[in-house]
PDB file of C-alpha atoms in Angstrom:
ATOM      1  CA  MET J  17      12.192   9.754   5.168  1.00  0.00           C
ATOM      2  CA  THR J  18      12.859   7.311   2.327  1.00  0.00           C
ATOM      3  CA  ASN J  19      10.154   6.039  -0.012  1.00  0.00           C
ATOM      4  CA  LEU J  20      10.373   2.629   1.659  1.00  0.00           C
ATOM      5  CA  GLU J  21       9.914   4.152   5.100  1.00  0.00           C
ATOM      6  CA  THR J  22       6.908   6.141   3.865  1.00  0.00           C
ATOM      7  CA  TYR J  23       5.431   3.076   2.151  1.00  0.00           C
ATOM      8  CA  ASN J  24       5.868   0.935   5.250  1.00  0.00           C
ATOM      9  CA  ARG J  25       4.461   3.645   7.526  1.00  0.00           C
ATOM     10  CA  LEU J  26       1.283   3.839   5.434  1.00  0.00           C
ATOM     11  CA  PHE J  27       0.752   0.074   5.495  1.00  0.00           C
ATOM     12  CA  ILE J  28       1.387  -0.050   9.245  1.00  0.00           C
ATOM     13  CA  ARG J  29      -0.907   2.884  10.007  1.00  0.00           C
ATOM     14  CA  ASP J  30      -3.728   2.230   7.551  1.00  0.00           C
ATOM     15  CA  LEU J  31      -3.888  -1.537   7.948  1.00  0.00           C
ATOM     16  CA  ARG J  32      -2.934  -1.628  11.627  1.00  0.00           C
ATOM     17  CA  VAL J  33      -0.213  -4.239  11.215  1.00  0.00           C
ATOM     18  CA  LYS J  34       3.276  -4.566  12.629  1.00  0.00           C
ATOM     19  CA  GLU J  35       6.364  -3.968  10.530  1.00  0.00           C
ATOM     20  CA  GLU J  36       7.375  -7.605  10.838  1.00  0.00           C
ATOM     21  CA  ASP J  37       4.031  -8.576   9.252  1.00  0.00           C
ATOM     22  CA  LEU J  38       4.585  -6.592   6.037  1.00  0.00           C
ATOM     23  CA  SER J  39       6.542  -9.184   4.092  1.00  0.00           C
ATOM     24  CA  GLY J  40       4.041 -11.542   2.493  1.00  0.00           C
ATOM     25  CA  LEU J  41       1.025  -9.447   3.513  1.00  0.00           C
ATOM     26  CA  LYS J  42      -1.854  -9.903   1.083  1.00  0.00           C
ATOM     27  CA  TYR J  43      -5.221  -8.246   0.504  1.00  0.00           C
ATOM     28  CA  ARG J  44      -7.753  -9.767   2.890  1.00  0.00           C
ATOM     29  CA  GLY J  45      -4.828 -11.418   4.670  1.00  0.00           C
ATOM     30  CA  THR J  46      -5.674  -9.421   7.755  1.00  0.00           C
ATOM     31  CA  ARG J  47      -9.011  -8.192   9.046  1.00  0.00           C
ATOM     32  CA  SER J  48      -8.124  -4.524   8.477  1.00  0.00           C
ATOM     33  CA  TRP J  49      -7.167  -5.002   4.806  1.00  0.00           C
ATOM     34  CA  ASP J  50     -10.720  -5.144   3.562  1.00  0.00           C
ATOM     35  CA  SER J  51     -12.197  -2.990   0.801  1.00  0.00           C
ATOM     36  CA  LEU J  52     -12.366   0.114   3.010  1.00  0.00           C
ATOM     37  CA  GLY J  53      -8.839  -0.358   4.307  1.00  0.00           C
ATOM     38  CA  HIS J  54      -7.691  -0.856   0.729  1.00  0.00           C
ATOM     39  CA  MET J  55      -9.200   2.435  -0.430  1.00  0.00           C
ATOM     40  CA  ASP J  56      -7.727   4.282   2.562  1.00  0.00           C
ATOM     41  CA  LEU J  57      -4.319   2.843   1.739  1.00  0.00           C
ATOM     42  CA  VAL J  58      -4.573   3.769  -1.948  1.00  0.00           C
ATOM     43  CA  ALA J  59      -5.672   7.329  -1.145  1.00  0.00           C
ATOM     44  CA  ASP J  60      -2.769   7.741   1.258  1.00  0.00           C
ATOM     45  CA  LEU J  61      -0.294   6.296  -1.264  1.00  0.00           C
ATOM     46  CA  GLU J  62      -1.533   8.764  -3.872  1.00  0.00           C
ATOM     47  CA  GLU J  63      -1.191  11.678  -1.478  1.00  0.00           C
ATOM     48  CA  ALA J  64       2.191  10.671  -0.076  1.00  0.00           C
ATOM     49  CA  PHE J  65       3.775  10.103  -3.477  1.00  0.00           C
ATOM     50  CA  ASP J  66       1.799  12.769  -5.395  1.00  0.00           C
ATOM     51  CA  ILE J  67       0.442  10.330  -7.976  1.00  0.00           C
ATOM     52  CA  HIS J  68      -2.945   9.199  -9.295  1.00  0.00           C
ATOM     53  CA  ILE J  69      -3.375   5.417  -9.392  1.00  0.00           C
ATOM     54  CA  THR J  70      -5.671   4.089 -12.118  1.00  0.00           C
ATOM     55  CA  THR J  71      -8.587   1.851 -11.258  1.00  0.00           C
ATOM     56  CA  SER J  72      -6.904  -1.203 -12.747  1.00  0.00           C
ATOM     57  CA  ASP J  73      -3.768  -0.533 -10.712  1.00  0.00           C
ATOM     58  CA  VAL J  74      -5.849  -0.066  -7.565  1.00  0.00           C
ATOM     59  CA  MET J  75      -7.062  -3.606  -8.138  1.00  0.00           C
ATOM     60  CA  ASN J  76      -3.499  -4.796  -8.794  1.00  0.00           C
ATOM     61  CA  ILE J  77      -2.294  -3.751  -5.342  1.00  0.00           C
ATOM     62  CA  SER J  78      -3.074  -7.185  -3.969  1.00  0.00           C
ATOM     63  CA  SER J  79      -0.094  -7.537  -1.649  1.00  0.00           C
ATOM     64  CA  TYR J  80       2.614  -5.522   0.050  1.00  0.00           C
ATOM     65  CA  GLU J  81       5.100  -6.624  -2.606  1.00  0.00           C
ATOM     66  CA  LYS J  82       2.741  -6.023  -5.546  1.00  0.00           C
ATOM     67  CA  GLY J  83       2.113  -2.490  -4.315  1.00  0.00           C
ATOM     68  CA  LYS J  84       5.808  -1.733  -4.773  1.00  0.00           C
ATOM     69  CA  GLU J  85       5.616  -2.943  -8.387  1.00  0.00           C
ATOM     70  CA  VAL J  86       2.555  -0.809  -9.087  1.00  0.00           C
ATOM     71  CA  LEU J  87       4.179   2.309  -7.647  1.00  0.00           C
ATOM     72  CA  LEU J  88       7.235   1.752  -9.821  1.00  0.00           C
ATOM     73  CA  LYS J  89       4.971   2.235 -12.862  1.00  0.00           C
ATOM     74  CA  TYR J  90       4.388   5.778 -11.542  1.00  0.00           C
ATOM     75  CA  GLY J  91       8.083   6.471 -11.069  1.00  0.00           C
ATOM     76  CA  VAL J  92       8.086   5.778  -7.335  1.00  0.00           C
ATOM     77  CA  VAL J  93      11.079   3.614  -6.466  1.00  0.00           C
ATOM     78  CA  ILE J  94      10.611   1.828  -3.166  1.00  0.00           C
TER      79      ILE J  94
END
């Protein structure tokens, strides 16, 4: 599975959205992407990519696209 496939799978599973909804998806843009959904997503991203995301970067994951940028800082190319 590619990093993009893993990334998408986590968003789809944790936030209960469809793949076609990923582009443009923003924090609080769907009912399931609330603070609890956000922390579930971050924990799963850390586990899947074997990284530790800093608190400031947790806050910076404000959209599907921004999450890709944050992961790149940790050497994860999506």
